[in-house]
mmCIF file of C-alpha atoms (C1' of nucleotides) in Angstrom:
data_model
loop_
_atom_site.group_PDB
_atom_site.id
_atom_site.type_symbol
_atom_site.label_atom_id
_atom_site.label_comp_id
_atom_site.label_asym_id
_atom_site.label_seq_id
_atom_site.Cartn_x
_atom_site.Cartn_y
_atom_site.Cartn_z
ATOM 1 C CA UNK T 293 122.608 104.596 -116.269
ATOM 2 C CA UNK T 294 119.379 102.311 -116.235
ATOM 3 C CA UNK T 295 117.520 100.668 -114.060
ATOM 4 C CA UNK T 296 119.849 97.830 -112.154
ATOM 5 C CA UNK T 297 119.735 94.218 -113.026
ATOM 6 C CA UNK T 298 117.044 92.308 -112.136
ATOM 7 C CA UNK T 299 115.589 94.970 -109.637
ATOM 8 C CA UNK T 300 112.186 95.275 -110.495
ATOM 9 C CA UNK T 301 109.817 95.216 -113.538
ATOM 10 C CA UNK T 302 110.083 95.229 -117.172
ATOM 11 C CA UNK T 303 108.807 98.731 -118.768
ATOM 12 C CA UNK T 304 105.531 97.077 -121.126
ATOM 13 C CA UNK T 305 103.427 98.598 -121.758
ATOM 14 C CA UNK T 306 99.520 98.152 -120.259
ATOM 15 C CA UNK T 307 98.049 94.416 -121.041
ATOM 16 C CA UNK T 308 94.386 93.839 -121.899
ATOM 17 C CA UNK T 309 94.450 91.767 -118.274
ATOM 18 C CA UNK T 310 97.212 91.122 -115.348
ATOM 19 C CA UNK T 311 97.227 87.761 -116.096
ATOM 20 C CA UNK T 312 101.015 86.899 -115.649
ATOM 21 C CA UNK T 313 100.286 84.389 -118.939
ATOM 22 C CA UNK T 314 98.455 86.906 -121.116
ATOM 23 C CA UNK T 315 101.115 89.796 -120.203
ATOM 24 C CA UNK T 316 104.080 87.225 -121.424
ATOM 25 C CA UNK T 317 102.382 86.388 -123.779
ATOM 26 C CA UNK T 318 101.148 89.814 -125.534
ATOM 27 C CA UNK T 319 105.521 90.650 -125.177
ATOM 28 C CA UNK T 320 106.604 87.479 -126.390
ATOM 29 C CA UNK T 321 103.714 85.884 -128.223
ATOM 30 C CA UNK T 322 104.507 86.853 -131.972
ATOM 31 C CA UNK T 323 106.373 85.110 -134.659
ATOM 32 C CA UNK T 324 109.763 86.788 -134.164
ATOM 33 C CA UNK T 325 110.508 87.646 -131.088
ATOM 34 C CA UNK T 326 111.334 84.631 -129.193
ATOM 35 C CA UNK T 327 112.814 83.542 -131.726
ATOM 36 C CA UNK T 328 115.576 86.190 -131.942
ATOM 37 C CA UNK T 329 116.105 85.742 -128.768
ATOM 38 C CA UNK T 330 116.705 81.949 -129.115
ATOM 39 C CA UNK T 331 118.866 83.536 -131.134
ATOM 40 C CA UNK T 332 121.273 85.774 -129.430
ATOM 41 C CA UNK T 333 121.388 82.899 -126.566
ATOM 42 C CA UNK T 334 122.361 79.766 -127.977
ATOM 43 C CA UNK T 335 124.297 80.971 -131.455
ATOM 44 C CA UNK T 336 126.008 83.537 -129.778
ATOM 45 C CA UNK T 337 125.228 85.576 -132.399
ATOM 46 C CA UNK T 338 124.840 89.552 -131.173
ATOM 47 C CA UNK T 339 125.165 91.806 -133.995
ATOM 48 C CA UNK T 340 122.501 92.661 -136.693
ATOM 49 C CA UNK T 341 123.847 91.574 -139.376
ATOM 50 C CA UNK T 342 124.995 87.868 -137.788
ATOM 51 C CA UNK T 343 121.240 87.678 -136.606
ATOM 52 C CA UNK T 344 120.042 88.457 -139.985
ATOM 53 C CA UNK T 345 122.320 86.237 -141.876
ATOM 54 C CA UNK T 346 122.370 83.031 -139.767
ATOM 55 C CA UNK T 347 119.285 82.876 -139.554
ATOM 56 C CA UNK T 348 117.706 79.568 -139.850
ATOM 57 C CA UNK T 349 114.556 81.289 -140.372
ATOM 58 C CA UNK T 350 115.504 84.015 -142.350
ATOM 59 C CA UNK T 351 114.140 86.532 -140.562
ATOM 60 C CA UNK T 352 113.318 90.152 -143.541
ATOM 61 C CA UNK T 353 115.498 92.594 -142.170
ATOM 62 C CA UNK T 354 113.045 95.394 -141.315
ATOM 63 C CA UNK T 355 111.278 92.048 -138.992
ATOM 64 C CA UNK T 356 114.469 92.486 -137.319
ATOM 65 C CA UNK T 357 115.435 95.795 -136.945
ATOM 66 C CA UNK T 358 111.937 96.414 -135.375
ATOM 67 C CA UNK T 359 111.335 93.314 -132.713
ATOM 68 C CA UNK T 360 115.799 93.823 -131.422
ATOM 69 C CA UNK T 361 113.991 97.375 -130.814
ATOM 70 C CA UNK T 362 111.040 96.006 -129.428
ATOM 71 C CA UNK T 363 113.112 94.026 -126.674
ATOM 72 C CA UNK T 364 115.354 96.917 -126.610
ATOM 73 C CA UNK T 365 112.290 98.962 -125.185
ATOM 74 C CA UNK T 366 110.798 96.023 -122.638
ATOM 75 C CA UNK T 367 114.010 95.398 -121.195
ATOM 76 C CA UNK T 368 114.903 91.546 -122.923
ATOM 77 C CA UNK T 369 117.798 93.374 -124.719
ATOM 78 C CA UNK T 370 120.713 96.157 -124.223
ATOM 79 C CA UNK T 371 122.194 98.123 -126.578
ATOM 80 C CA UNK T 372 125.852 98.538 -126.306
ATOM 81 C CA UNK T 373 128.361 100.237 -128.672
ATOM 82 C CA UNK T 374 130.671 98.657 -129.377
ATOM 83 C CA UNK T 375 134.294 100.684 -129.686
ATOM 84 C CA UNK T 376 136.419 99.066 -132.818
ATOM 85 C CA UNK T 377 133.653 100.167 -134.898
ATOM 86 C CA UNK T 378 130.976 103.200 -133.666
ATOM 87 C CA UNK T 379 128.330 101.364 -136.103
ATOM 88 C CA UNK T 380 128.537 98.677 -134.831
ATOM 89 C CA UNK T 381 126.167 97.591 -131.716
ATOM 90 C CA UNK T 382 126.473 94.367 -129.560
ATOM 91 C CA UNK T 383 122.947 93.360 -128.604
ATOM 92 C CA UNK T 384 122.710 91.919 -125.001
ATOM 93 C CA UNK T 385 120.817 89.247 -122.892
ATOM 94 C CA UNK T 386 119.127 91.341 -119.706
ATOM 95 C CA UNK T 387 118.488 88.755 -116.877
ATOM 96 C CA UNK T 388 115.046 89.470 -117.737
ATOM 97 C CA UNK T 389 115.994 87.893 -120.784
ATOM 98 C CA UNK T 390 118.174 85.272 -119.170
ATOM 99 C CA UNK T 391 115.729 84.149 -117.357
ATOM 100 C CA UNK T 392 113.013 82.955 -120.216
ATOM 101 C CA UNK T 393 115.877 79.456 -119.863
ATOM 102 C CA UNK T 394 113.506 77.580 -118.116
ATOM 103 C CA UNK T 395 110.751 77.953 -121.156
ATOM 104 C CA UNK T 396 112.420 77.778 -123.750
ATOM 105 C CA UNK T 397 113.980 74.189 -122.736
ATOM 106 C CA UNK T 398 110.299 73.585 -121.838
ATOM 107 C CA UNK T 399 109.583 75.294 -125.673
ATOM 108 C CA UNK T 400 112.315 73.387 -127.051
ATOM 109 C CA UNK T 401 111.046 69.706 -125.248
ATOM 110 C CA UNK T 402 107.373 69.836 -126.356
ATOM 111 C CA UNK T 403 108.394 71.013 -129.095
ATOM 112 C CA UNK T 404 111.023 68.059 -130.605
ATOM 113 C CA UNK T 405 108.552 65.548 -128.442
ATOM 114 C CA UNK T 406 104.832 66.574 -130.499
ATOM 115 C CA UNK T 407 106.451 68.812 -133.306
ATOM 116 C CA UNK T 408 108.418 67.677 -136.478
ATOM 117 C CA UNK T 409 111.369 68.759 -135.292
ATOM 118 C CA UNK T 410 114.826 68.111 -137.626
ATOM 119 C CA UNK T 411 116.936 65.702 -134.830
ATOM 120 C CA UNK T 412 119.896 68.247 -136.182
ATOM 121 C CA UNK T 413 118.380 71.143 -134.558
ATOM 122 C CA UNK T 414 116.574 68.692 -132.203
ATOM 123 C CA UNK T 415 119.770 67.486 -130.315
ATOM 124 C CA UNK T 416 120.234 71.022 -128.208
ATOM 125 C CA UNK T 417 116.926 71.330 -126.545
ATOM 126 C CA UNK T 418 116.655 67.673 -125.738
ATOM 127 C CA UNK T 419 120.248 67.815 -124.159
ATOM 128 C CA UNK T 420 118.841 70.732 -122.155
ATOM 129 C CA UNK T 421 115.637 69.685 -121.543
ATOM 130 C CA UNK T 422 117.832 66.222 -120.402
ATOM 131 C CA UNK T 423 119.677 68.704 -118.334
ATOM 132 C CA UNK T 424 117.526 69.992 -116.154
ATOM 133 C CA UNK T 425 117.593 72.651 -113.841
ATOM 134 C CA UNK T 426 120.547 72.357 -112.382
ATOM 135 C CA UNK T 427 121.404 72.504 -116.425
ATOM 136 C CA UNK T 428 119.917 75.802 -116.618
ATOM 137 C CA UNK T 429 121.315 77.004 -113.911
ATOM 138 C CA UNK T 430 124.917 76.584 -114.762
ATOM 139 C CA UNK T 431 123.836 78.081 -118.155
ATOM 140 C CA UNK T 432 122.024 81.495 -116.792
ATOM 141 C CA UNK T 433 125.364 81.746 -115.042
ATOM 142 C CA UNK T 434 127.365 81.601 -118.015
ATOM 143 C CA UNK T 435 125.181 84.034 -119.917
ATOM 144 C CA UNK T 436 125.066 86.444 -116.659
ATOM 145 C CA UNK T 437 129.008 85.746 -117.066
ATOM 146 C CA UNK T 438 129.593 86.825 -121.484
ATOM 147 C CA UNK T 439 126.299 89.040 -120.954
ATOM 148 C CA UNK T 440 126.216 91.367 -118.237
ATOM 149 C CA UNK T 441 129.359 91.024 -116.884
ATOM 150 C CA UNK T 442 131.489 91.101 -120.577
ATOM 151 C CA UNK T 443 133.136 87.987 -119.907
ATOM 152 C CA UNK T 444 134.859 86.062 -122.649
ATOM 153 C CA UNK T 445 132.862 83.025 -123.851
ATOM 154 C CA UNK T 446 133.747 79.901 -122.257
ATOM 155 C CA UNK T 447 134.968 76.721 -124.560
ATOM 156 C CA UNK T 448 134.332 73.967 -122.244
ATOM 157 C CA UNK T 449 130.977 75.616 -120.501
ATOM 158 C CA UNK T 450 127.375 74.562 -121.639
ATOM 159 C CA UNK T 451 126.830 76.530 -124.980
ATOM 160 C CA UNK T 452 130.428 75.454 -126.243
ATOM 161 C CA UNK T 453 128.530 71.140 -125.150
ATOM 162 C CA UNK T 454 125.750 72.092 -126.574
ATOM 163 C CA UNK T 455 127.283 73.148 -130.538
ATOM 164 C CA UNK T 456 130.002 70.642 -130.296
ATOM 165 C CA UNK T 457 126.455 68.376 -129.825
ATOM 166 C CA UNK T 458 124.669 69.847 -132.890
ATOM 167 C CA UNK T 459 127.742 69.978 -135.260
ATOM 168 C CA UNK T 460 128.188 66.204 -134.217
ATOM 169 C CA UNK T 461 125.084 65.434 -135.423
ATOM 170 C CA UNK T 462 124.520 68.289 -138.210
ATOM 171 C CA UNK T 463 127.807 66.765 -140.035
ATOM 172 C CA UNK T 464 126.640 63.077 -139.792
ATOM 173 C CA UNK T 465 128.616 61.531 -137.081
ATOM 174 C CA UNK R 51 89.061 57.079 -134.703
ATOM 175 C CA UNK R 52 91.340 59.385 -134.212
ATOM 176 C CA UNK R 53 95.223 58.542 -133.577
ATOM 177 C CA UNK R 54 96.067 57.083 -130.435
ATOM 178 C CA UNK R 55 96.567 59.562 -127.509
ATOM 179 C CA UNK R 56 100.302 60.648 -127.249
ATOM 180 C CA UNK R 57 101.390 58.454 -129.793
ATOM 181 C CA UNK R 58 102.883 60.631 -132.495
ATOM 182 C CA UNK R 59 103.366 63.545 -133.798
ATOM 183 C CA UNK R 60 100.699 66.975 -134.411
ATOM 184 C CA UNK R 61 99.675 67.459 -137.658
ATOM 185 C CA UNK R 62 100.868 70.524 -138.244
ATOM 186 C CA UNK R 63 101.760 72.179 -141.419
ATOM 187 C CA UNK R 64 105.544 72.294 -142.337
ATOM 188 C CA UNK R 65 107.620 75.303 -140.335
ATOM 189 C CA UNK R 66 110.634 77.698 -142.661
ATOM 190 C CA UNK R 67 112.519 75.787 -140.181
ATOM 191 C CA UNK R 68 112.842 71.812 -138.413
ATOM 192 C CA UNK R 69 113.660 74.086 -135.446
ATOM 193 C CA UNK R 70 111.909 72.376 -132.199
ATOM 194 C CA UNK R 71 111.566 75.999 -130.656
ATOM 195 C CA UNK R 72 110.409 77.435 -134.319
ATOM 196 C CA UNK R 73 107.763 75.032 -134.983
ATOM 197 C CA UNK R 74 106.058 75.506 -130.760
ATOM 198 C CA UNK R 75 106.138 79.729 -132.011
ATOM 199 C CA UNK R 76 104.927 78.937 -135.700
ATOM 200 C CA UNK R 77 101.858 77.122 -133.938
ATOM 201 C CA UNK R 78 101.382 78.848 -130.210
ATOM 202 C CA UNK R 79 102.543 82.079 -130.693
ATOM 203 C CA UNK R 80 99.743 84.561 -131.569
ATOM 204 C CA UNK R 81 98.137 86.668 -128.965
ATOM 205 C CA UNK R 82 95.130 83.610 -128.426
ATOM 206 C CA UNK R 83 95.812 80.498 -129.020
ATOM 207 C CA UNK R 84 97.904 79.929 -125.051
ATOM 208 C CA UNK R 85 95.642 82.182 -123.920
ATOM 209 C CA UNK R 86 92.272 80.016 -124.864
ATOM 210 C CA UNK R 87 94.971 77.154 -123.447
ATOM 211 C CA UNK R 88 95.018 78.749 -120.372
ATOM 212 C CA UNK R 89 91.272 79.384 -120.135
ATOM 213 C CA UNK R 90 90.479 75.396 -121.161
ATOM 214 C CA UNK R 91 92.864 74.278 -118.502
ATOM 215 C CA UNK R 92 92.532 76.856 -115.460
ATOM 216 C CA UNK R 93 88.811 77.818 -115.777
ATOM 217 C CA UNK R 94 86.756 74.354 -116.544
ATOM 218 C CA UNK R 95 85.232 75.984 -119.152
ATOM 219 C CA UNK R 96 84.611 73.664 -122.016
ATOM 220 C CA UNK R 97 82.300 75.507 -124.589
ATOM 221 C CA UNK R 98 82.109 78.306 -126.462
ATOM 222 C CA UNK R 99 79.725 80.706 -125.119
ATOM 223 C CA UNK R 100 81.744 80.032 -121.699
ATOM 224 C CA UNK R 101 84.950 80.940 -123.309
ATOM 225 C CA UNK R 102 83.647 84.431 -124.947
ATOM 226 C CA UNK R 103 82.020 85.822 -122.425
ATOM 227 C CA UNK R 104 83.861 84.666 -118.979
ATOM 228 C CA UNK R 105 87.462 86.085 -120.485
ATOM 229 C CA UNK R 106 89.400 88.186 -118.689
ATOM 230 C CA UNK R 107 91.056 89.421 -121.731
ATOM 231 C CA UNK R 108 87.645 89.382 -123.911
ATOM 232 C CA UNK R 109 88.191 88.004 -126.398
ATOM 233 C CA UNK R 110 86.280 88.851 -129.908
ATOM 234 C CA UNK R 111 83.647 86.074 -130.715
ATOM 235 C CA UNK R 112 85.430 85.697 -134.167
ATOM 236 C CA UNK R 113 88.845 84.945 -133.055
ATOM 237 C CA UNK R 114 87.188 82.501 -130.700
ATOM 238 C CA UNK R 115 86.173 80.475 -133.293
ATOM 239 C CA UNK R 116 88.776 81.199 -136.077
ATOM 240 C CA UNK R 117 91.537 79.594 -132.653
ATOM 241 C CA UNK R 118 88.957 76.912 -131.718
ATOM 242 C CA UNK R 119 89.222 75.156 -134.604
ATOM 243 C CA UNK R 120 93.123 76.128 -135.216
ATOM 244 C CA UNK R 121 93.226 74.298 -132.301
ATOM 245 C CA UNK R 122 91.103 71.325 -132.807
ATOM 246 C CA UNK R 123 92.858 71.062 -136.164
ATOM 247 C CA UNK R 124 96.764 70.969 -134.706
ATOM 248 C CA UNK R 125 95.716 68.473 -132.285
ATOM 249 C CA UNK R 126 95.339 70.482 -129.339
ATOM 250 C CA UNK R 127 91.818 70.275 -128.870
ATOM 251 C CA UNK R 128 88.938 67.614 -129.668
ATOM 252 C CA UNK R 129 85.306 68.303 -130.378
ATOM 253 C CA UNK R 130 82.840 66.179 -128.440
ATOM 254 C CA UNK R 131 79.073 67.119 -129.558
ATOM 255 C CA UNK R 132 76.944 66.474 -125.985
ATOM 256 C CA UNK R 133 74.268 64.217 -125.395
ATOM 257 C CA UNK R 134 71.922 66.767 -123.369
ATOM 258 C CA UNK R 135 71.534 69.243 -126.579
ATOM 259 C CA UNK R 136 73.035 68.775 -129.969
ATOM 260 C CA UNK R 137 74.422 72.120 -130.819
ATOM 261 C CA UNK R 138 76.336 71.396 -127.528
ATOM 262 C CA UNK R 139 80.027 71.351 -128.166
ATOM 263 C CA UNK R 140 82.258 69.967 -125.860
ATOM 264 C CA UNK R 141 86.314 71.659 -126.198
ATOM 265 C CA UNK R 142 88.674 69.189 -124.406
ATOM 266 C CA UNK R 143 91.973 69.231 -123.989
ATOM 267 C CA UNK R 144 94.557 65.922 -125.886
ATOM 268 C CA UNK R 145 97.427 63.837 -124.820
ATOM 269 C CA UNK R 146 99.540 67.079 -125.768
ATOM 270 C CA UNK R 147 97.756 70.346 -124.541
ATOM 271 C CA UNK R 148 98.066 68.551 -121.304
ATOM 272 C CA UNK R 149 101.213 68.230 -121.492
ATOM 273 C CA UNK R 150 101.774 72.380 -121.979
ATOM 274 C CA UNK R 151 101.626 72.280 -118.017
ATOM 275 C CA UNK R 152 105.255 72.876 -117.001
ATOM 276 C CA UNK R 153 105.532 75.865 -120.342
ATOM 277 C CA UNK R 154 102.249 77.609 -118.410
ATOM 278 C CA UNK R 155 103.720 77.054 -115.635
ATOM 279 C CA UNK R 156 107.347 79.025 -116.776
ATOM 280 C CA UNK R 157 105.255 81.081 -118.698
ATOM 281 C CA UNK R 158 102.895 82.113 -115.201
ATOM 282 C CA UNK R 159 106.019 82.676 -113.282
ATOM 283 C CA UNK R 160 108.270 84.709 -115.572
ATOM 284 C CA UNK R 161 105.268 86.771 -116.082
ATOM 285 C CA UNK R 162 104.824 87.567 -112.118
ATOM 286 C CA UNK R 163 108.294 87.710 -111.638
ATOM 287 C CA UNK R 164 108.996 91.038 -114.524
ATOM 288 C CA UNK R 165 105.602 91.981 -115.784
ATOM 289 C CA UNK R 166 102.973 94.219 -113.941
ATOM 290 C CA UNK R 167 100.695 90.798 -113.094
ATOM 291 C CA UNK R 168 97.766 91.482 -110.746
ATOM 292 C CA UNK R 169 98.450 90.116 -106.836
ATOM 293 C CA UNK R 170 95.332 88.312 -106.974
ATOM 294 C CA UNK R 171 95.303 87.176 -110.693
ATOM 295 C CA UNK R 172 99.345 85.626 -110.352
ATOM 296 C CA UNK R 173 98.823 83.864 -106.885
ATOM 297 C CA UNK R 174 97.940 80.142 -109.020
ATOM 298 C CA UNK R 175 100.248 80.907 -111.477
ATOM 299 C CA UNK R 176 102.505 81.426 -108.517
ATOM 300 C CA UNK R 177 101.235 78.588 -106.274
ATOM 301 C CA UNK R 178 101.264 76.328 -109.627
ATOM 302 C CA UNK R 179 105.203 77.607 -109.608
ATOM 303 C CA UNK R 180 106.190 76.768 -106.012
ATOM 304 C CA UNK R 181 104.121 73.518 -106.206
ATOM 305 C CA UNK R 182 107.173 72.537 -109.014
ATOM 306 C CA UNK R 183 107.387 69.791 -111.475
ATOM 307 C CA UNK R 184 105.276 66.674 -108.444
ATOM 308 C CA UNK R 185 102.473 69.033 -108.570
ATOM 309 C CA UNK R 186 102.963 69.897 -111.890
ATOM 310 C CA UNK R 187 102.091 65.836 -112.482
ATOM 311 C CA UNK R 188 99.429 65.356 -109.967
ATOM 312 C CA UNK R 189 97.567 68.541 -112.827
ATOM 313 C CA UNK R 190 98.688 66.440 -115.060
ATOM 314 C CA UNK R 191 97.438 63.303 -113.674
ATOM 315 C CA UNK R 192 93.857 65.448 -113.231
ATOM 316 C CA UNK R 193 93.378 66.840 -116.505
ATOM 317 C CA UNK R 194 94.526 63.146 -118.284
ATOM 318 C CA UNK R 195 91.419 61.952 -115.657
ATOM 319 C CA UNK R 196 88.407 64.455 -116.824
ATOM 320 C CA UNK R 197 89.742 65.376 -120.145
ATOM 321 C CA UNK R 198 90.809 61.745 -121.612
ATOM 322 C CA UNK R 199 88.365 59.648 -119.385
ATOM 323 C CA UNK R 200 85.438 61.839 -118.907
ATOM 324 C CA UNK R 201 86.027 61.457 -115.058
ATOM 325 C CA UNK R 202 83.748 64.617 -113.260
ATOM 326 C CA UNK R 203 85.637 67.246 -111.635
ATOM 327 C CA UNK R 204 87.346 66.108 -107.708
ATOM 328 C CA UNK R 205 86.883 68.909 -105.272
ATOM 329 C CA UNK R 206 89.939 68.492 -103.852
ATOM 330 C CA UNK R 207 92.845 68.479 -107.142
ATOM 331 C CA UNK R 208 94.893 70.758 -108.073
ATOM 332 C CA UNK R 209 92.784 72.995 -110.148
ATOM 333 C CA UNK R 210 90.093 72.744 -107.072
ATOM 334 C CA UNK R 211 92.996 73.923 -105.022
ATOM 335 C CA UNK R 212 93.801 76.746 -107.616
ATOM 336 C CA UNK R 213 90.892 78.062 -107.562
ATOM 337 C CA UNK R 214 90.330 78.327 -104.022
ATOM 338 C CA UNK R 215 93.291 80.497 -103.681
ATOM 339 C CA UNK R 216 92.576 82.700 -106.118
ATOM 340 C CA UNK R 217 89.062 83.182 -105.005
ATOM 341 C CA UNK R 218 90.174 84.123 -101.345
ATOM 342 C CA UNK R 219 92.862 86.646 -102.338
ATOM 343 C CA UNK R 220 90.361 87.863 -105.348
ATOM 344 C CA UNK R 221 87.490 88.902 -102.513
ATOM 345 C CA UNK R 222 90.249 91.210 -100.595
ATOM 346 C CA UNK R 223 90.814 87.883 -98.275
ATOM 347 C "C1'" DG H 259 52.472 76.899 -132.608
ATOM 348 C "C1'" DA H 260 54.321 80.835 -131.367
ATOM 349 C "C1'" DT H 261 58.120 82.728 -128.498
ATOM 350 C "C1'" DC H 262 62.443 82.751 -126.016
ATOM 351 C "C1'" DT H 263 65.922 81.905 -124.777
ATOM 352 C "C1'" DC H 264 70.453 79.080 -125.388
ATOM 353 C "C1'" DT H 265 73.660 76.723 -128.743
ATOM 354 C "C1'" DG H 266 78.130 77.460 -131.852
ATOM 355 C "C1'" DG H 267 79.109 80.497 -134.283
ATOM 356 C "C1'" DT H 268 78.858 84.226 -138.829
ATOM 357 C "C1'" DT H 269 79.818 88.348 -142.204
ATOM 358 C "C1'" DG H 270 81.296 92.980 -143.426
ATOM 359 C "C1'" DC H 271 84.543 96.279 -142.271
ATOM 360 C "C1'" DA H 272 88.609 99.054 -140.869
ATOM 361 C "C1'" DA H 273 92.970 99.505 -138.305
ATOM 362 C "C1'" DC H 274 97.231 97.037 -138.050
ATOM 363 C "C1'" DT H 275 100.822 93.921 -138.904
ATOM 364 C "C1'" DT H 276 104.089 90.639 -141.129
ATOM 365 C "C1'" DA H 277 106.677 89.917 -145.215
ATOM 366 C "C1'" DC H 278 109.805 90.370 -149.656
ATOM 367 C "C1'" DA H 279 112.824 93.209 -152.049
ATOM 368 C "C1'" DA H 280 115.110 96.942 -153.159
ATOM 369 C "C1'" DC H 281 117.732 100.268 -151.526
ATOM 370 C "C1'" DC H 282 120.728 103.959 -147.828
ATOM 371 C "C1'" DG H 283 123.867 106.832 -145.387
ATOM 372 C "C1'" DG H 284 127.833 106.336 -142.432
ATOM 373 C "C1'" DT H 285 132.449 103.226 -140.745
ATOM 374 C "C1'" DA H 286 136.404 101.644 -141.395
ATOM 375 C "C1'" DG H 287 140.583 99.492 -144.127
ATOM 376 C "C1'" DC H 288 143.181 99.913 -148.290
ATOM 377 C "C1'" DG D 127 139.184 106.803 -153.729
ATOM 378 C "C1'" DC D 128 137.819 102.173 -153.973
ATOM 379 C "C1'" DT D 129 134.953 98.691 -151.723
ATOM 380 C "C1'" DA D 130 133.631 95.711 -148.580
ATOM 381 C "C1'" DC D 131 131.381 95.920 -144.062
ATOM 382 C "C1'" DC D 132 127.497 98.624 -140.114
ATOM 383 C "C1'" DG D 133 122.517 99.191 -138.474
ATOM 384 C "C1'" DG D 134 119.013 99.358 -140.380
ATOM 385 C "C1'" DT D 135 115.066 102.353 -143.482
ATOM 386 C "C1'" DT D 136 111.500 102.162 -147.296
ATOM 387 C "C1'" DG D 137 107.513 101.170 -150.360
ATOM 388 C "C1'" DT D 138 104.095 98.433 -150.841
ATOM 389 C "C1'" DA D 139 100.881 93.888 -151.263
ATOM 390 C "C1'" DA D 140 98.750 90.432 -148.055
ATOM 391 C "C1'" DG D 141 97.777 88.357 -144.450
ATOM 392 C "C1'" DT D 142 95.869 88.813 -139.434
ATOM 393 C "C1'" DT D 143 93.529 91.421 -135.789
ATOM 394 C "C1'" DG D 144 89.756 93.268 -133.760
ATOM 395 C "C1'" DC D 145 85.096 95.773 -133.385
ATOM 396 C "C1'" DA D 146 80.410 94.712 -133.842
ATOM 397 C "C1'" DA D 147 76.543 93.509 -136.009
ATOM 398 C "C1'" DC D 148 73.885 89.371 -137.519
ATOM 399 C "C1'" DC D 149 72.380 83.993 -137.819
ATOM 400 C "C1'" DA D 150 70.118 79.418 -138.395
ATOM 401 C "C1'" DG D 151 69.217 75.458 -135.685
ATOM 402 C "C1'" DA D 152 68.284 73.446 -131.348
ATOM 403 C "C1'" DG D 153 64.907 72.901 -126.561
ATOM 404 C "C1'" DA D 154 61.843 74.535 -122.770
ATOM 405 C "C1'" DT D 155 57.536 77.512 -121.754
ATOM 406 C "C1'" DC D 156 53.201 79.280 -122.449
#
DNA sequence: GATCTCTGGTTGCAACTTACAACCGGTAGC
DNA sequence: GCTACCGGTTGTAAGTTGCAACCAGAGATC
């Protein structure tokens, strides 16, 4: 048994300073960590090949492997073998990662305001930003149910709503 | 005259994808960019030597120089020569950088919840998180006054409040 | 007018990280 | 036994970071 969900702090190496912003940047401030977490969070993909082949930014397989194991070591993802196929690994968000939802929402909102983001890929970020804390909480509850408790993805939840909006815009509707 | 404040989008190179989260990560997702912005935002330091010698994480001078010029190019900082000393440069936050305040608040809140942050360096992050959007707006208004309009730092503002709380805790009070 | 200090940096070099492409051994279905 | 799928590893080149030393121009001091 590993540490209970939400109990303590993450097992990360000591940083250059104890400033919370600096520590977060040391952990997540690279080119891929947040992008991988974004994909697990919003795309619903939880297996290596899924994440590799569906990545919008075409992440390389060695980078994906190294990020996944770093995130597992840091306690942001957990690793589960699937009964169906002994080599298949299910990567699930931990409570710490689920609590990054508000950060992702702000990151998306700022990027779609200030950077040359494409309309199709911005729609989810904008909806999530407009939804505010109330929507973030609903999304987090949904992620807890699917990633921590192993329940199936609801068809009428926040993620389904965001995905539908994306598909509507992406298909030119 | 450069582009009016808050008018358009930032002049950044095209990214690997138009996803707003990815674009933000491409711009700010490295070891130092957000740390430098944090210092300009919260420490009140706006000159090269100040930022270099007061840095809690001891940034190297070449890295600081390269980040400052990158942030200026990206439109997150602006560069002003000081009349008093012709070589002295005043780096000021732009509107785009000021709108990172909520992101910084979340970054700090998450880091002080999940990472081994020191109590003294966490107190500002926790106050800012507790203050919520209302406090962030007041802080942003204050930053606009000092960085965009060149007004002096108020002694009774949000920054003064945060700094006082930090000094109280840091001195063991 | 020489010296000292402060200004924002630059240079050279070693270590580490990222990126791309090819390749791999174990598992499962047919 | 063949084929497809599974999570990766390996080799190598290019780019980034980190450290320490160094620098030229500007202003103040004597």
